[in-house]
CSV table of C-alpha atoms in Angstrom, one decimal:
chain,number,residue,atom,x,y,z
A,517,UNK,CA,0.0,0.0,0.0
A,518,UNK,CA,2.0,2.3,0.9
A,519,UNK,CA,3.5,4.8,-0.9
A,520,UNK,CA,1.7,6.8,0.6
A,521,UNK,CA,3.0,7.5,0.7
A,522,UNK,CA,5.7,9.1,-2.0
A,523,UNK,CA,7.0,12.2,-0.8
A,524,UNK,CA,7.9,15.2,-2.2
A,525,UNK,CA,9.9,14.0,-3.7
A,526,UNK,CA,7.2,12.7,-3.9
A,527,UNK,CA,4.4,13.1,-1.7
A,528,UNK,CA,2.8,10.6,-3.6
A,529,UNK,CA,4.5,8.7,-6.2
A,530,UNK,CA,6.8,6.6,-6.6
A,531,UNK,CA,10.1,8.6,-7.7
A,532,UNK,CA,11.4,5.9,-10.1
A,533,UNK,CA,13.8,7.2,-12.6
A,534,UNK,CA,13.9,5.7,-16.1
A,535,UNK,CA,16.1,4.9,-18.6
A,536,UNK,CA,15.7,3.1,-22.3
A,537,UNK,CA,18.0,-0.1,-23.2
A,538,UNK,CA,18.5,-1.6,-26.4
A,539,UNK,CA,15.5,-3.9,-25.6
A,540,UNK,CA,13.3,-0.6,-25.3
A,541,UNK,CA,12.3,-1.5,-21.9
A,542,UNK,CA,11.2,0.8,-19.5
A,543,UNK,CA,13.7,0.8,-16.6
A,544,UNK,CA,14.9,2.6,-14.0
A,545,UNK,CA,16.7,6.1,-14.1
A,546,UNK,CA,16.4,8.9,-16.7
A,547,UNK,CA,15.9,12.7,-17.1
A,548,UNK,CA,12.5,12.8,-18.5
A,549,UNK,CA,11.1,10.2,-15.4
A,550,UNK,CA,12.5,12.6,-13.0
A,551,UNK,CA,11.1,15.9,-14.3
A,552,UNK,CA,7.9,14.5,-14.4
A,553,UNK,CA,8.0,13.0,-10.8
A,554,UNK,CA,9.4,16.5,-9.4
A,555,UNK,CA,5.3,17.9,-11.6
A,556,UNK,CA,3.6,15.1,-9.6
A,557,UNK,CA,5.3,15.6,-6.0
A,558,UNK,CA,3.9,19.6,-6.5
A,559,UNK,CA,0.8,18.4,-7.4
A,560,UNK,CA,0.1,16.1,-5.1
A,561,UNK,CA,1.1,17.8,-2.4
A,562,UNK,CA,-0.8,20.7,-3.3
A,563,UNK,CA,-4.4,18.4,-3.5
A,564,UNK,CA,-3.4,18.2,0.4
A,565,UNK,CA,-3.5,21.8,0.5
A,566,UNK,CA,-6.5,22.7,-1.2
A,567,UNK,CA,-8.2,19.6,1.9
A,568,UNK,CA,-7.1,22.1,4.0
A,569,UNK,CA,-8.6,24.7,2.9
A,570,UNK,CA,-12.0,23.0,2.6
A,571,UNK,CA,-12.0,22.3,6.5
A,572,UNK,CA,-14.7,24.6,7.2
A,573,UNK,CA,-15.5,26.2,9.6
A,574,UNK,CA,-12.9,24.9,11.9
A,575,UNK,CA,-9.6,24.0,10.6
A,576,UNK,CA,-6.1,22.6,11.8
A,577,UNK,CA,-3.3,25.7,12.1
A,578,UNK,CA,-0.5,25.4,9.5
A,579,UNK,CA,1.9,24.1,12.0
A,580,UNK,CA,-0.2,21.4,13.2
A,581,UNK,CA,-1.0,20.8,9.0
A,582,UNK,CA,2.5,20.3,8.3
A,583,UNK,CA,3.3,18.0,11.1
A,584,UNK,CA,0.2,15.5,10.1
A,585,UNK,CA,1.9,15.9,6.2
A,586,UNK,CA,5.3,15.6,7.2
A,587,UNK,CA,4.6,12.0,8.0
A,588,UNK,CA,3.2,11.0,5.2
A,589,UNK,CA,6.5,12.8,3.2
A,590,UNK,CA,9.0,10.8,5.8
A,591,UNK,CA,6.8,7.6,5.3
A,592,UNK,CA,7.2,8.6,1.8
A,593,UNK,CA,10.9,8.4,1.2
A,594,UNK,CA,11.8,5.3,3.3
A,595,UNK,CA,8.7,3.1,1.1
A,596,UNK,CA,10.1,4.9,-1.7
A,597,UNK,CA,13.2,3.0,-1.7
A,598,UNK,CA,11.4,-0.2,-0.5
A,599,UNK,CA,9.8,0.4,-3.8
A,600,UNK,CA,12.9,1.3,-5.9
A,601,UNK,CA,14.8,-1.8,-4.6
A,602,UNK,CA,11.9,-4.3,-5.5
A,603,UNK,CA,11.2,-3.2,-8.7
A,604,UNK,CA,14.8,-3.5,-9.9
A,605,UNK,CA,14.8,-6.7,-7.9
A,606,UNK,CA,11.8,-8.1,-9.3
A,607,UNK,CA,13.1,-7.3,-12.9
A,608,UNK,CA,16.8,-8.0,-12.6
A,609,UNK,CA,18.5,-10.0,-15.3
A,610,UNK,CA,20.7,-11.1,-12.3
A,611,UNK,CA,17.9,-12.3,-10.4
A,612,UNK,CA,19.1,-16.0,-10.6
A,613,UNK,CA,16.3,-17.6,-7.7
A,614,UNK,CA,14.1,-15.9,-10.7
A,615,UNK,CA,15.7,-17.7,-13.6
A,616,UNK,CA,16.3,-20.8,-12.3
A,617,UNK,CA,12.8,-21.6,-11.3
A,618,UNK,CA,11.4,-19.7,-14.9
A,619,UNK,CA,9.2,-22.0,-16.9
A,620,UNK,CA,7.9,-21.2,-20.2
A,621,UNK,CA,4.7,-19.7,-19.5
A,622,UNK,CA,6.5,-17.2,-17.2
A,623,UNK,CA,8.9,-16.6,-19.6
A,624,UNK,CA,6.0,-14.5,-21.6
A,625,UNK,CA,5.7,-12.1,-19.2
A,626,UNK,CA,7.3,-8.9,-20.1
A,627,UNK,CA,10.2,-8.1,-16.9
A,628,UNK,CA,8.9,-4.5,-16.9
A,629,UNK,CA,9.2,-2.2,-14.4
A,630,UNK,CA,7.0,0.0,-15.4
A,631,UNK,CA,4.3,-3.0,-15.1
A,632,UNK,CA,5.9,-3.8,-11.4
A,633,UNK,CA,5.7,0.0,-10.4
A,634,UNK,CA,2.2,0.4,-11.7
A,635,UNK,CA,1.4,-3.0,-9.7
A,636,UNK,CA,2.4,-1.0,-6.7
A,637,UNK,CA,0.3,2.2,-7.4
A,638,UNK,CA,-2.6,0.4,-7.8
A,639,UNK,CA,-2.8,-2.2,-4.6
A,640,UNK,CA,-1.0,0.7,-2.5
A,641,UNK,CA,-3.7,3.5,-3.1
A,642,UNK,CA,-6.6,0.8,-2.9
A,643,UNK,CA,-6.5,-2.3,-0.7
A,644,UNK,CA,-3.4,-0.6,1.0
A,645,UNK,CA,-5.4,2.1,2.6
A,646,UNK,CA,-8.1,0.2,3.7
A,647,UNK,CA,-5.4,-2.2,5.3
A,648,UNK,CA,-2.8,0.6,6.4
A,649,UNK,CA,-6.2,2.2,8.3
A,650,UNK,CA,-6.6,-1.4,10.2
A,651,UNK,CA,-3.1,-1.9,11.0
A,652,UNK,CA,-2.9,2.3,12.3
A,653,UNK,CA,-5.7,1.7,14.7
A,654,UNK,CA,-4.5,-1.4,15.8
A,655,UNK,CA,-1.0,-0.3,16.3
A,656,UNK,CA,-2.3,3.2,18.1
A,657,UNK,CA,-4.3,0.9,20.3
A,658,UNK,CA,-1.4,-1.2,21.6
A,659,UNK,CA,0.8,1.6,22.2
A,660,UNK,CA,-1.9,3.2,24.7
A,661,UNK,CA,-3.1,0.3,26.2
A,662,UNK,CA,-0.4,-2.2,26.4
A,663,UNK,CA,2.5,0.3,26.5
A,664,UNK,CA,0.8,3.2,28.4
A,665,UNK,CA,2.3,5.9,25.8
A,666,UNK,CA,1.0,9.3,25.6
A,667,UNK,CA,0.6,11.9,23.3
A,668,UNK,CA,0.8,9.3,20.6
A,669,UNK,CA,-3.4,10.5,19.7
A,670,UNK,CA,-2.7,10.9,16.2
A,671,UNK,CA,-2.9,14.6,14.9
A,672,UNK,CA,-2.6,16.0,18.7
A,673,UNK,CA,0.7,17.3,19.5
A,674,UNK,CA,-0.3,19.5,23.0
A,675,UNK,CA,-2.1,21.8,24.4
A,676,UNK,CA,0.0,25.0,21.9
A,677,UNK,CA,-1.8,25.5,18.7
A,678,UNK,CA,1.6,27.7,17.9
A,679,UNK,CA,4.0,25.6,18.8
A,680,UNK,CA,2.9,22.0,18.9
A,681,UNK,CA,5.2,19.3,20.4
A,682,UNK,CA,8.0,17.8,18.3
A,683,UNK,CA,8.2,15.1,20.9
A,684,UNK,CA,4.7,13.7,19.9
A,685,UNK,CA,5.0,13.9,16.5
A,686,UNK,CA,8.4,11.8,17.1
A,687,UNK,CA,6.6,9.3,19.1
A,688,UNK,CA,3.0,9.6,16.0
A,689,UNK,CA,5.5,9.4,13.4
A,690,UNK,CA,7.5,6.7,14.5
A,691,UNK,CA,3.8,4.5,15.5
A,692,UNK,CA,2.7,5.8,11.5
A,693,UNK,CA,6.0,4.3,10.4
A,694,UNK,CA,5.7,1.1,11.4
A,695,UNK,CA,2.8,0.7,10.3
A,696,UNK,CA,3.1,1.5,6.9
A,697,UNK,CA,6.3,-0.9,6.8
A,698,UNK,CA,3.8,-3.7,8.5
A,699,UNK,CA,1.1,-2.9,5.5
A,700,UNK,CA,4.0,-2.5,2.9
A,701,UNK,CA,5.2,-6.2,3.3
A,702,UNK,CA,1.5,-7.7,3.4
A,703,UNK,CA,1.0,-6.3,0.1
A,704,UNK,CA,4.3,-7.6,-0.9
A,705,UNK,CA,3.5,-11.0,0.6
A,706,UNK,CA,0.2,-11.0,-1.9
A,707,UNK,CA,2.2,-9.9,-4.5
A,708,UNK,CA,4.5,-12.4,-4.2
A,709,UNK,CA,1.9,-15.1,-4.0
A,710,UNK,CA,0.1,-14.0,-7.1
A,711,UNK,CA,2.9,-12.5,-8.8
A,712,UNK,CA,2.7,-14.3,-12.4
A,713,UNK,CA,-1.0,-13.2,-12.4
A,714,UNK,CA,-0.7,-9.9,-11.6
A,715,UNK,CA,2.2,-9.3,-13.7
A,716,UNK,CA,0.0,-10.9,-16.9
A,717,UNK,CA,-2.8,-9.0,-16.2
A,718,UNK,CA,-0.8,-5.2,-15.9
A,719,UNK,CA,1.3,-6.2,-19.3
A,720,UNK,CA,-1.0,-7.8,-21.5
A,721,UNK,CA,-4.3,-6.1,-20.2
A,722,UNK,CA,-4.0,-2.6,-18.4
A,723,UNK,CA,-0.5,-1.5,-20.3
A,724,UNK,CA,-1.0,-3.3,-23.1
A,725,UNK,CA,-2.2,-0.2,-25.5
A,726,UNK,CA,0.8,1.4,-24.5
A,727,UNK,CA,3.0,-1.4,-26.3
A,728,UNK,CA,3.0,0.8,-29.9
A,729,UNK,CA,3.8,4.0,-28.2
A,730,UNK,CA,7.6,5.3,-27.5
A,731,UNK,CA,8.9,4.9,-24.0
A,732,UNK,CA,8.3,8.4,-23.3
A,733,UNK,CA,4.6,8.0,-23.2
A,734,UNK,CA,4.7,4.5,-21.0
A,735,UNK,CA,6.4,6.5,-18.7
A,736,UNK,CA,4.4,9.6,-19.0
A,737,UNK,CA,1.0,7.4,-18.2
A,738,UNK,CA,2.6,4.9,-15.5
A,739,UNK,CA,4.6,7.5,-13.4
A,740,UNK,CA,2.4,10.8,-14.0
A,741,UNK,CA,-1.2,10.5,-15.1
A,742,UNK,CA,-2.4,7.1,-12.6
A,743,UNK,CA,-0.3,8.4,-10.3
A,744,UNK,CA,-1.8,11.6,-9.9
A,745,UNK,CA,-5.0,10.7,-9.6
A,746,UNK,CA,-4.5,7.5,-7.2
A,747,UNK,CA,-2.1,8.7,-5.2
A,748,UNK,CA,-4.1,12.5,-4.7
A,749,UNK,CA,-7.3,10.6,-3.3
A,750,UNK,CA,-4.6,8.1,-1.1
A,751,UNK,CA,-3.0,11.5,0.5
A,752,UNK,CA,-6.2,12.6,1.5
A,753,UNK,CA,-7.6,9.6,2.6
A,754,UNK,CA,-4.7,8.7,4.4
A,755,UNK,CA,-4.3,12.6,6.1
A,756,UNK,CA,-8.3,11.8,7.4
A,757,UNK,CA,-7.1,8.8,8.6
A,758,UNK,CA,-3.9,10.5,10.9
A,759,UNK,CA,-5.3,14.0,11.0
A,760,UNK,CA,-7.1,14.6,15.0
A,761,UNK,CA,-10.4,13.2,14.0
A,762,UNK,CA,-12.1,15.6,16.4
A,763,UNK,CA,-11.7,18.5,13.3
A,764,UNK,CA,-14.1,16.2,11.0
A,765,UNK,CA,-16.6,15.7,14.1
A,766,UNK,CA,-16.7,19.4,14.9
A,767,UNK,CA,-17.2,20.4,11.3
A,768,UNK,CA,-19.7,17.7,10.4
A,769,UNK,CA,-21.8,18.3,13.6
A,770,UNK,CA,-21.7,22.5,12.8
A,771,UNK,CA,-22.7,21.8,9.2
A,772,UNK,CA,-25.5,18.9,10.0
A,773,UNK,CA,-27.2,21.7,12.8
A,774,UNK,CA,-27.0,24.1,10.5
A,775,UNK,CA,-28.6,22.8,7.1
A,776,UNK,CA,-30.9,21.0,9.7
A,777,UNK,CA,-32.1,24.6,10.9
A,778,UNK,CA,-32.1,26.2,7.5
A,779,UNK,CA,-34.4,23.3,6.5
A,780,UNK,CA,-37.0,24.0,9.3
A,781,UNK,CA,-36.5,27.2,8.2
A,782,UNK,CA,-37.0,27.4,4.5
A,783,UNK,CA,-40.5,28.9,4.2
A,784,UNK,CA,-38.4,31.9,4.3
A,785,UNK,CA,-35.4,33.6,3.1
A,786,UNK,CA,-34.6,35.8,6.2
A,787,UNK,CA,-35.1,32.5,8.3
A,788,UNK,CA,-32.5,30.8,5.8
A,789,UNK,CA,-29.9,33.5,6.6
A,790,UNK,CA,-30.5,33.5,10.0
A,791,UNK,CA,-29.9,29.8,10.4
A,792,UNK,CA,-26.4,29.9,8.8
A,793,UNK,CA,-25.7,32.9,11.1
A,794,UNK,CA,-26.0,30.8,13.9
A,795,UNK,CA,-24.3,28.3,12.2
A,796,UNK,CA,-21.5,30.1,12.4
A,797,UNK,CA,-22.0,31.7,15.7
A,798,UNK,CA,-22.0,27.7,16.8
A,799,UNK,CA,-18.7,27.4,14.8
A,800,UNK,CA,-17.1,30.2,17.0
A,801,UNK,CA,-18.8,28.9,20.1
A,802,UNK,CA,-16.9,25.3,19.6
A,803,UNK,CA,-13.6,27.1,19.0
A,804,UNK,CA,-13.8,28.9,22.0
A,805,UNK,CA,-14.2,26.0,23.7
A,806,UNK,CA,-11.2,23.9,21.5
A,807,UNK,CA,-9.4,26.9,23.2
A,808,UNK,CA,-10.3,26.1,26.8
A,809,UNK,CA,-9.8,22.8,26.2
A,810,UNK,CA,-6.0,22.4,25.8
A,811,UNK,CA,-4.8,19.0,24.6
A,812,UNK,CA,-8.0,17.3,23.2
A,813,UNK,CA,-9.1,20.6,21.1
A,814,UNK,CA,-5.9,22.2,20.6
A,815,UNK,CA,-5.1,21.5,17.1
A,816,UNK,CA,-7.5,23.2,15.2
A,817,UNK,CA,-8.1,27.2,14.6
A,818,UNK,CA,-11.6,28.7,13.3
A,819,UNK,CA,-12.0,29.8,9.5
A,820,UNK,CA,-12.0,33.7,10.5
């Protein structure tokens, strides 16, 4: 899953760098792959800006926002190697255990790595979310329980919305990171087990109109265009996931009162605008209290 998981350098896909042989394969390292993962790192991390931005009425402060992104950027470049490594790996010419046990069915498969990197987009920005989400709770839930830790409440970092607490976010990231390794090798482990399936199914069906293309465009369409759209919706889904979840309760309970009471107001107009005022009088109301509140609330600032 977890790419989640590429950082800036990619904060959200897999930096893989390519480069042509004289079989026209398309492998790792190249100018043209790196320019265009430098585009998708911006562009990715800017959907996570424009999620902040749509935090209404009650948002998180920028410092709190780039902590909670910062972990998915450090998560980012360590399963970003993982990544690298097993791709070359898993299309080495000197992969020998490979070779030896090669039959001829297996021997059709094209030893892409663009068809290994794309494998990795799509079961880390799908099933890898879902399981990454299971194995976070899980893990958070051990580390409170078992191992009495504080301040490891995802997206809470103290009671300072100015200066939150680099010490938590040591102890969230670290809790984050091991889980994404934990979810990275059970994808692999179902990778692995259906591996000549997988690989038939991304070269021969999902790439295979790419085949009378140039290089350029393979690249162009595994490394920029899925990636940017899988790997946007994973960074957001993954930021709900380690964001303080008390920012989505807040919001949704303001907006839910409020369309409730324009609603059983809509005979008129005036009643309408009087509803969202109160809305947003509640809005200020629950900040004030986030305020008060110190550690649980303190992450979050009102949309003013």
């Amino acid at each position: 899953m977890t790419s989640i998981f590429e950082d800036l350098a990619t904060s959200s896909g897999r930096a893989l760098q390519f480069y042509k042989d004289d079989g026209n394969k398309c492998e790792l390292i190249g100018t043209f792959s790196l320019m265009t993962q430098v585009v998708l790192g911006l562009l990715c991390l800017s959907s996570l800006i424009v999620k902040r931005f749509y935090e209404y009425p009650i948002r998180r402060t920028w410092n709190v926002w780039l902590f909670d992104v910062s972990k998915q950027i450090l998560g980012a470049l360590g399963l970003h190697i993982f990544n690298v490594c097993l791709s070359i790996l898993k299309t080495s010419d000197m992969n020998l255990l490979k070779n030896f046990n090669a039959t001829d069915d297996s021997s059709d498969i094209d030893e892409d790595p663009c068809d290994w990197y794309f494998l990795n987009i799509v079961f880390d920005c799908t099933i890898g979310v879902f399981i990454f989400y299971l194995v976070f709770k899980y893990m958070n839930s051990i580390c409170k329980n078992q191992f009495h830790m504080t301040n490891i409440e995802s997206g809470q970092y103290g009671e300072s919305t100015g200066k939150p607490s680099f010490k938590a976010f040591l102890k969230q990231t670290a809790v984050y990171f091991f889980s994404l390794m934990l979810t990275k090798l059970f994808i692999y482990a179902i990778m692995e087990c259906f591996e000549t399936q997988l690989l038939w199914i991304s070269s021969h069906v999902l790439l295979v109109w790419l085949t009378p293309y140039p290089d350029e465009i393979e690249i162009f369409v595994v490394m920029f265009i899925v990636p940017i759209i899988m790997n946007c919706l994973q960074l957001i889904l993954v930021d709900n996931i380690i964001q303080n979840p008390l920012i989505n309760q807040m919001n949704t309970l303001v907006y839910t009162e409020g369309q409730s009471r324009i609603l059983n107001n809509s005979s008129t107009t005036d009643g309408a605008v009087g509803k969202l005022i109160d809305g947003e009088r509640a809005a200020s109301n629950i900040q004030t209290g986030n305020k008060s509140n110190g550690t649980k609330y303190g992450s979050c600032e009102d949309d003013t």
